[in-house]
Short mmCIF file of C-alpha atoms and ligand atoms in Angstrom, two decimals:
data_model
loop_
_atom_site.label_atom_id
_atom_site.label_comp_id
_atom_site.label_asym_id
_atom_site.label_seq_id
_atom_site.Cartn_x
_atom_site.Cartn_y
_atom_site.Cartn_z
CA MET A 1303 0.00 0.00 0.00
CA LYS A 1304 1.28 3.47 -0.92
CA ILE A 1305 0.94 6.26 1.62
CA THR A 1306 1.77 9.94 1.18
CA VAL A 1307 2.74 11.57 4.45
CA PHE A 1308 2.08 15.33 4.49
CA SER A 1309 3.74 17.87 6.83
CA THR A 1310 6.74 15.64 7.37
CA LYS A 1311 9.31 16.73 9.93
CA ARG A 1312 12.55 14.96 10.85
CA TRP A 1313 10.98 13.29 13.88
CA VAL A 1314 7.97 12.05 11.89
CA ARG A 1315 10.22 10.38 9.36
CA GLU A 1316 12.46 8.88 12.03
CA PHE A 1317 9.60 7.26 13.98
CA PHE A 1318 7.52 6.30 10.92
CA GLU A 1319 10.45 4.59 9.20
CA ARG A 1320 11.26 2.62 12.32
CA VAL A 1321 7.66 1.48 12.98
CA ASN A 1322 7.16 0.76 9.28
CA GLY A 1323 9.62 -2.11 9.69
CA GLU A 1324 6.63 -4.05 11.08
CA PHE A 1325 4.20 -3.01 8.32
CA GLU A 1326 6.28 -2.53 5.15
CA PHE A 1327 4.09 0.15 3.58
CA GLU A 1328 5.47 2.21 0.72
CA LEU A 1329 5.89 5.65 2.30
CA ARG A 1330 6.34 8.95 0.48
CA PHE A 1331 7.30 11.81 2.76
CA LEU A 1332 6.35 15.36 1.79
CA GLU A 1333 7.19 18.50 3.73
CA ALA A 1334 4.20 20.29 2.19
CA ARG A 1335 1.07 20.80 4.23
CA LEU A 1336 -2.08 19.28 2.78
CA ASP A 1337 -4.50 21.78 1.29
CA ARG A 1338 -6.58 22.09 -1.88
CA ASP A 1339 -3.47 22.95 -3.93
CA THR A 1340 -1.09 20.30 -2.61
CA ALA A 1341 -3.62 17.43 -2.52
CA GLN A 1342 -2.70 16.37 -6.05
CA LEU A 1343 0.81 15.51 -4.82
CA ALA A 1344 -0.77 12.36 -3.37
CA ALA A 1345 -1.68 11.04 -6.83
CA GLY A 1346 -1.04 7.29 -7.00
CA SER A 1347 -1.31 6.80 -3.22
CA ASP A 1348 -3.93 4.64 -1.55
CA ALA A 1349 -3.93 6.76 1.58
CA VAL A 1350 -2.57 9.98 3.02
CA CYS A 1351 -1.34 10.66 6.52
CA ILE A 1352 -1.93 14.16 7.90
CA PHE A 1353 -1.38 16.19 11.08
CA VAL A 1354 -3.08 18.97 13.05
CA ASN A 1355 -2.42 21.88 10.69
CA ASP A 1356 -3.12 20.12 7.40
CA ASN A 1357 -6.33 21.42 5.91
CA ALA A 1358 -8.60 18.61 4.72
CA ASP A 1359 -11.51 20.83 3.72
CA ARG A 1360 -13.99 19.85 1.00
CA PRO A 1361 -11.88 21.03 -2.00
CA ALA A 1362 -8.78 19.27 -0.63
CA LEU A 1363 -10.77 16.05 -0.07
CA GLU A 1364 -12.27 16.27 -3.56
CA ALA A 1365 -8.76 16.61 -5.01
CA LEU A 1366 -7.56 13.63 -2.94
CA SER A 1367 -10.50 11.57 -4.11
CA ARG A 1368 -9.77 12.48 -7.74
CA ALA A 1369 -6.13 11.47 -7.13
CA GLY A 1370 -7.32 7.97 -6.15
CA VAL A 1371 -6.83 8.28 -2.38
CA GLY A 1372 -9.22 6.21 -0.27
CA MET A 1373 -8.18 6.95 3.28
CA ILE A 1374 -7.13 9.88 5.46
CA ALA A 1375 -5.06 8.70 8.44
CA LEU A 1376 -4.77 11.47 11.01
CA ARG A 1377 -1.68 11.14 13.20
CA CYS A 1378 -3.37 13.10 16.00
CA ALA A 1379 -6.45 12.94 18.23
CA GLY A 1380 -8.29 16.13 17.15
CA PHE A 1381 -10.08 16.04 13.79
CA ASN A 1382 -11.46 19.58 13.48
CA ASN A 1383 -9.33 20.10 10.35
CA VAL A 1384 -11.20 17.45 8.33
CA ASP A 1385 -14.57 18.08 6.69
CA LEU A 1386 -16.08 14.76 7.76
CA SER A 1387 -19.36 15.29 5.87
CA ALA A 1388 -17.44 15.82 2.62
CA ALA A 1389 -15.27 12.78 3.37
CA GLU A 1390 -18.36 10.65 3.89
CA GLU A 1391 -19.97 11.88 0.66
CA LEU A 1392 -16.77 11.12 -1.23
CA GLY A 1393 -16.47 7.66 0.33
CA LEU A 1394 -13.17 8.51 2.04
CA THR A 1395 -12.37 6.71 5.27
CA VAL A 1396 -11.01 8.92 8.07
CA ALA A 1397 -9.23 7.51 11.11
CA ARG A 1398 -7.44 9.18 13.99
CA VAL A 1399 -5.27 8.28 16.97
CA PRO A 1400 -7.71 8.78 19.84
CA ALA A 1401 -5.18 8.28 22.63
CA TYR A 1402 -1.41 8.00 22.55
CA SER A 1403 -0.14 9.52 25.73
CA PRO A 1404 -2.66 11.61 27.57
CA TYR A 1405 0.09 12.02 30.19
CA ALA A 1406 2.19 14.01 27.71
CA VAL A 1407 -0.51 16.66 27.24
CA ALA A 1408 -1.69 16.75 30.86
CA GLU A 1409 1.90 17.08 32.08
CA HIS A 1410 2.56 19.90 29.62
CA ALA A 1411 -0.51 21.76 30.89
CA ALA A 1412 0.93 21.38 34.41
CA ALA A 1413 4.31 22.62 33.12
CA LEU A 1414 2.66 25.75 31.70
CA ILE A 1415 0.96 26.42 35.03
CA LEU A 1416 4.17 25.99 37.05
CA GLY A 1417 6.29 27.93 34.56
CA LEU A 1418 3.85 30.83 34.33
CA ASN A 1419 3.08 31.01 38.02
CA ARG A 1420 6.75 31.14 39.04
CA ARG A 1421 7.69 33.23 35.97
CA LEU A 1422 10.33 30.70 34.89
CA HIS A 1423 10.43 32.13 31.38
CA ARG A 1424 11.45 35.50 32.81
CA SER A 1425 13.87 34.26 35.45
CA TYR A 1426 15.65 32.02 32.92
CA SER A 1427 16.52 35.02 30.71
CA ARG A 1428 17.31 37.27 33.65
CA VAL A 1429 19.79 34.94 35.30
CA ARG A 1430 21.61 34.36 32.00
CA GLU A 1431 22.09 38.12 31.74
CA GLY A 1432 23.35 38.49 35.29
CA ASN A 1433 20.10 40.03 36.57
CA PHE A 1434 19.29 38.34 39.87
CA SER A 1435 16.45 40.65 40.91
CA LEU A 1436 13.19 39.03 42.05
CA ASP A 1437 10.98 41.96 41.09
CA GLY A 1438 7.98 40.78 39.09
CA LEU A 1439 8.62 37.09 39.73
CA MET A 1440 6.25 36.52 42.65
CA GLY A 1441 3.86 33.60 42.21
CA PHE A 1442 1.24 32.01 44.44
CA ASP A 1443 0.95 28.65 46.23
CA LEU A 1444 -1.03 26.24 44.07
CA HIS A 1445 -1.88 24.34 47.24
CA GLY A 1446 -5.33 25.39 48.43
CA ARG A 1447 -6.24 27.12 45.15
CA THR A 1448 -8.97 26.04 42.74
CA VAL A 1449 -8.51 24.79 39.19
CA GLY A 1450 -11.39 24.54 36.73
CA VAL A 1451 -11.07 21.74 34.18
CA ILE A 1452 -13.23 22.05 31.06
CA GLY A 1453 -13.51 18.63 29.43
CA THR A 1454 -12.82 15.61 31.65
CA GLY A 1455 -12.03 13.03 28.96
CA THR A 1456 -8.75 11.13 28.75
CA ILE A 1457 -6.47 14.15 29.17
CA GLY A 1458 -8.70 16.19 31.49
CA GLU A 1459 -8.97 13.24 33.89
CA ILE A 1460 -5.18 12.87 34.18
CA PHE A 1461 -4.72 16.62 34.45
CA ALA A 1462 -7.29 16.74 37.28
CA GLY A 1463 -5.35 14.04 39.15
CA ILE A 1464 -2.06 15.94 38.78
CA MET A 1465 -3.69 19.11 40.10
CA GLN A 1466 -5.14 17.21 43.07
CA GLY A 1467 -1.57 16.09 43.75
CA PHE A 1468 -0.66 19.75 44.23
CA GLY A 1469 -3.41 20.06 46.82
CA MET A 1470 -5.75 22.03 44.56
CA THR A 1471 -9.53 21.85 44.63
CA VAL A 1472 -10.69 20.60 41.23
CA LEU A 1473 -13.91 21.87 39.68
CA ALA A 1474 -14.96 20.46 36.34
CA TYR A 1475 -17.38 21.04 33.51
CA ASP A 1476 -18.19 18.42 30.90
CA ARG A 1477 -21.25 17.60 28.83
CA TYR A 1478 -20.93 14.09 30.20
CA PRO A 1479 -19.81 14.20 33.85
CA ARG A 1480 -18.12 11.00 34.99
CA ASP A 1481 -18.97 9.29 38.28
CA GLU A 1482 -15.46 7.90 38.75
CA LEU A 1483 -13.98 11.42 38.78
CA ALA A 1484 -16.67 12.67 41.16
CA GLU A 1485 -15.79 9.74 43.45
CA ARG A 1486 -12.17 10.94 43.39
CA GLY A 1487 -13.18 14.39 44.64
CA VAL A 1488 -13.66 16.28 41.37
CA ARG A 1489 -16.73 18.51 41.72
CA TYR A 1490 -18.78 19.00 38.55
CA VAL A 1491 -20.35 22.46 38.30
CA GLY A 1492 -21.89 24.68 35.63
CA LEU A 1493 -19.56 26.75 33.45
CA GLU A 1494 -20.43 30.02 35.18
CA GLU A 1495 -19.62 28.64 38.61
CA LEU A 1496 -16.38 27.17 37.27
CA TYR A 1497 -15.38 30.58 35.88
CA ARG A 1498 -16.39 32.38 39.09
CA GLU A 1499 -14.56 30.04 41.46
CA SER A 1500 -11.38 29.04 39.60
CA ASP A 1501 -7.92 30.55 40.02
CA VAL A 1502 -6.76 28.51 37.02
CA VAL A 1503 -8.97 27.50 34.07
CA SER A 1504 -7.60 24.72 31.85
CA LEU A 1505 -9.18 23.61 28.57
CA HIS A 1506 -9.35 19.91 27.66
CA CYS A 1507 -12.48 19.69 25.49
CA PRO A 1508 -12.48 19.27 21.71
CA LEU A 1509 -13.11 22.10 19.24
CA THR A 1510 -16.70 21.86 18.01
CA HIS A 1511 -19.43 24.30 16.98
CA GLU A 1512 -20.38 24.47 20.63
CA THR A 1513 -16.89 25.13 22.02
CA TYR A 1514 -15.68 27.56 19.33
CA HIS A 1515 -14.57 30.73 21.21
CA LEU A 1516 -15.80 29.25 24.48
CA ILE A 1517 -13.42 31.63 26.24
CA ASN A 1518 -14.88 34.89 24.98
CA GLU A 1519 -15.48 38.37 26.37
CA TYR A 1520 -18.47 37.18 28.40
CA ALA A 1521 -16.66 34.19 29.91
CA ILE A 1522 -13.67 36.37 30.82
CA ARG A 1523 -15.95 38.92 32.50
CA THR A 1524 -17.30 36.10 34.68
CA MET A 1525 -13.84 34.92 35.77
CA ARG A 1526 -11.94 35.81 38.91
CA ASP A 1527 -9.60 38.78 38.77
CA GLY A 1528 -6.10 37.52 38.06
CA VAL A 1529 -7.26 34.17 36.64
CA MET A 1530 -4.72 32.01 34.82
CA ILE A 1531 -6.00 30.51 31.54
CA ILE A 1532 -4.31 27.42 30.07
CA ASN A 1533 -5.07 26.03 26.63
CA THR A 1534 -3.42 22.81 25.45
CA SER A 1535 -6.47 21.70 23.47
CA ARG A 1536 -7.27 23.66 20.31
CA GLY A 1537 -6.58 27.33 19.57
CA ALA A 1538 -10.07 28.34 18.50
CA LEU A 1539 -11.51 27.45 21.91
CA ILE A 1540 -10.24 30.92 22.79
CA ASP A 1541 -11.19 34.26 21.26
CA THR A 1542 -7.66 35.66 21.24
CA THR A 1543 -8.80 39.28 20.85
CA ALA A 1544 -10.96 38.98 23.97
CA VAL A 1545 -8.03 37.42 25.87
CA ILE A 1546 -5.75 40.29 24.84
CA GLU A 1547 -8.34 42.78 26.18
CA GLY A 1548 -8.57 40.72 29.40
CA LEU A 1549 -4.77 40.82 29.78
CA LYS A 1550 -4.70 44.58 29.13
CA SER A 1551 -7.39 45.25 31.72
CA GLY A 1552 -5.71 42.94 34.25
CA VAL A 1553 -8.78 40.69 34.67
CA ILE A 1554 -6.65 37.88 33.27
CA GLY A 1555 -3.52 37.38 35.38
CA SER A 1556 -1.67 35.09 32.99
CA VAL A 1557 -2.13 32.89 29.94
CA GLY A 1558 -0.37 29.67 28.94
CA LEU A 1559 -0.96 28.49 25.39
CA ASP A 1560 0.24 25.45 23.50
CA VAL A 1561 -2.24 26.11 20.69
CA TYR A 1562 -3.36 29.25 18.85
CA GLU A 1563 -6.32 29.73 16.55
CA GLU A 1564 -4.17 30.87 13.60
CA GLU A 1565 -1.26 28.56 14.39
CA ALA A 1566 -1.30 26.82 11.00
CA ASP A 1567 0.83 29.58 9.43
CA LEU A 1568 3.32 29.62 12.31
CA PHE A 1569 3.75 26.49 14.33
CA PHE A 1570 6.15 23.66 13.47
CA GLU A 1571 8.24 25.97 11.25
CA ASP A 1572 11.49 27.85 11.93
CA LEU A 1573 10.47 31.42 11.11
CA SER A 1574 13.26 33.04 13.12
CA ASP A 1575 14.59 34.86 10.00
CA GLN A 1576 11.20 36.25 9.09
CA VAL A 1577 8.85 38.99 10.21
CA ILE A 1578 5.77 37.58 11.96
CA LYS A 1579 2.84 39.00 10.02
CA ASP A 1580 0.16 37.96 12.50
CA ASP A 1581 -0.35 41.13 14.60
CA THR A 1582 -2.58 39.39 17.13
CA PHE A 1583 0.05 36.74 17.81
CA SER A 1584 2.77 39.40 17.97
CA ARG A 1585 0.68 41.33 20.51
CA LEU A 1586 0.37 38.19 22.66
CA LEU A 1587 4.16 37.86 22.65
CA THR A 1588 4.55 41.32 24.19
CA PHE A 1589 2.92 40.34 27.51
CA PRO A 1590 5.32 39.28 30.25
CA ASN A 1591 2.57 37.09 31.72
CA VAL A 1592 1.94 35.03 28.57
CA LEU A 1593 3.82 31.80 27.94
CA ILE A 1594 3.42 30.19 24.52
CA THR A 1595 4.72 26.86 23.28
CA ALA A 1596 4.24 25.78 19.66
CA HIS A 1597 1.89 22.79 19.91
CA GLN A 1598 4.40 20.60 21.69
CA ALA A 1599 2.22 19.20 24.47
CA PHE A 1600 2.02 15.79 22.77
CA PHE A 1601 5.74 15.71 22.04
CA THR A 1602 7.21 12.94 24.19
CA ARG A 1603 9.01 9.81 22.99
CA GLU A 1604 6.22 7.61 24.30
CA ALA A 1605 3.50 9.62 22.59
CA VAL A 1606 5.21 9.81 19.18
CA GLU A 1607 5.96 6.06 19.28
CA ASN A 1608 2.28 5.34 20.06
CA ILE A 1609 1.07 7.80 17.42
CA SER A 1610 3.21 6.11 14.76
CA ARG A 1611 2.12 2.58 15.69
CA THR A 1612 -1.61 3.39 15.96
CA THR A 1613 -1.58 5.33 12.68
CA PHE A 1614 -0.04 2.34 10.91
CA ARG A 1615 -2.48 -0.07 12.56
CA ASN A 1616 -5.38 2.11 11.39
CA LEU A 1617 -3.99 2.02 7.85
CA ALA A 1618 -3.45 -1.75 8.00
CA GLU A 1619 -7.00 -2.36 9.28
CA TRP A 1620 -8.47 -0.25 6.50
CA HIS A 1621 -6.28 -1.93 3.88
CA SER A 1622 -7.22 -5.44 5.00
CA GLY A 1623 -10.90 -4.55 5.41
CA THR A 1624 -10.96 -5.96 8.94
CA GLY A 1625 -12.85 -3.01 10.38
CA CYS A 1626 -11.62 0.30 11.64
CA GLY A 1627 -11.85 0.88 15.38
CA ASN A 1628 -10.48 4.42 15.19
CA CYS A 1629 -12.52 5.61 12.22
CA ILE A 1630 -14.61 8.74 12.66
CA THR A 1631 -17.81 9.82 10.99
CA ALA A 1632 -19.55 13.14 10.47
CA ALA A 1633 -21.81 12.41 13.45
CA ALA A 1634 -18.73 12.52 15.71
CA GLY A 1635 -17.83 16.14 15.04
CA TYR A 1636 -18.52 19.12 12.86
CA GLY A 1637 -15.54 18.51 10.60
CA ALA A 1638 -14.41 21.87 9.35
CA ARG A 1639 -11.45 24.10 10.15
CA ARG A 1640 -13.79 26.90 11.17
CA PRO A 1641 -17.39 26.58 12.18
CA PRO A 1642 -19.64 28.82 10.11
CA GLY A 1643 -20.75 32.12 11.59
P1 LIG B 288 -11.50 13.10 24.91
O1 LIG B 288 -12.40 12.92 23.76
O2 LIG B 288 -11.03 11.91 25.68
O3 LIG B 288 -12.17 14.11 25.96
C1 LIG B 288 -12.83 15.28 25.59
C2 LIG B 288 -13.85 15.58 26.68
O4 LIG B 288 -14.47 16.82 26.33
C3 LIG B 288 -14.96 14.53 26.78
O5 LIG B 288 -15.13 14.16 28.14
C4 LIG B 288 -16.18 15.25 26.24
O6 LIG B 288 -17.39 14.85 26.86
C5 LIG B 288 -15.85 16.68 26.60
N1 LIG B 288 -16.62 17.66 25.83
C6 LIG B 288 -17.07 17.56 24.56
N2 LIG B 288 -17.78 18.65 24.23
C7 LIG B 288 -17.76 19.45 25.32
C8 LIG B 288 -18.32 20.71 25.62
N3 LIG B 288 -19.06 21.36 24.72
N4 LIG B 288 -18.11 21.24 26.84
C9 LIG B 288 -17.39 20.57 27.77
N5 LIG B 288 -16.83 19.37 27.55
C10 LIG B 288 -17.02 18.81 26.34
O7 LIG B 288 -10.26 13.95 24.34
P2 LIG B 288 -8.80 14.03 24.94
O8 LIG B 288 -7.97 12.91 24.42
O9 LIG B 288 -8.87 14.24 26.42
O10 LIG B 288 -8.28 15.36 24.23
C11 LIG B 288 -8.86 16.62 24.51
C12 LIG B 288 -8.39 17.60 23.46
O11 LIG B 288 -6.97 17.80 23.62
C13 LIG B 288 -8.54 17.08 22.03
O12 LIG B 288 -9.77 17.43 21.50
C14 LIG B 288 -7.42 17.77 21.27
O13 LIG B 288 -7.96 18.89 20.62
C15 LIG B 288 -6.45 18.22 22.36
N6 LIG B 288 -5.10 17.66 22.21
C16 LIG B 288 -4.06 18.51 22.15
C17 LIG B 288 -2.78 18.02 22.02
C18 LIG B 288 -1.58 18.93 22.00
O14 LIG B 288 -0.47 18.50 21.63
N7 LIG B 288 -1.68 20.20 22.37
C19 LIG B 288 -2.57 16.64 21.93
C20 LIG B 288 -3.68 15.78 22.02
C21 LIG B 288 -4.94 16.30 22.16
#
């Protein structure tokens, strides 16, 4: 079976080639991101493998279908960048990697909290320049504070446990509250109460029509003064303009982001020689109380190994027609890069 791998980076190739020893697929690695213009590069392949910032919208899927591709294998958990309705109409199978290392993402969210709270990003630079002043570096004890977890699925559950380990009270909001978390001391509340009571709000729900810009001007107005907002889920859960206003007014105390709504043009590339054209992103970078990482929460050895193996298993299952446990359908999500409206 021939597979075209879009958005290839050195680490993708390294892990895929190693795991492919067990599968012996014919792999073609492309650095290009998938979109409506690059889709034709997959001509002659049975399947394509894509990542978070590839854009599998309707025109791209139509071009893939015309090129003879039958399957889209996502090497990630989120699938908001695939138009699932279009895929279904075109008879394209779409599979994802639902879980690979939820610990990687939950631990990174914790790292953002600790780093931001104790201003590690600032003290690191200061000490290197011989500035040993503590001004502006004061944090707060996490112990005894309250964290609000939005989305208590695989990652949210682990994150909640880590936060309990710090002695924090954990409030949670999920469309489907889980008894086992409640039994472990997580208290499910409505969104408003979560915003009102939380010192830290951390997002672990998927991006859907319902959660698009969940953190907006209204939500921020409801939050505690000085709240810390953490997003390791998907960028568009946050209305960045509203967050910038919240930071300027001081309502938001700090923000830790591993994802950004317009990250597709920035993240995973070395743009250090170029001018960043995204003014909103550039504005975010000016705040001393904002810590941004470039979608690296998943990036541990264990996670990438699991991603590679599950992606290949998904492809093998589809190829052999033995069923597809990790396939997704339009009913599972809205399937578009941006929800309408
Ligand atoms: P999951 O499907 O196990 O859990 C998601 C949870 O969100 C579920 O409990 C679901 O009921 C809940 N949910 C759905 N809609 C909701 C809503 N409207 N309001 C509140 N809760 C809602 O997913 P997961 O594996 O825990 O991953 C969570 C998200 O993390 C993914 O959607 C993905 O976008 C993101 N992610 C990011 C990275 C990264 O590297 N930054 C890596 C993996 C996953």
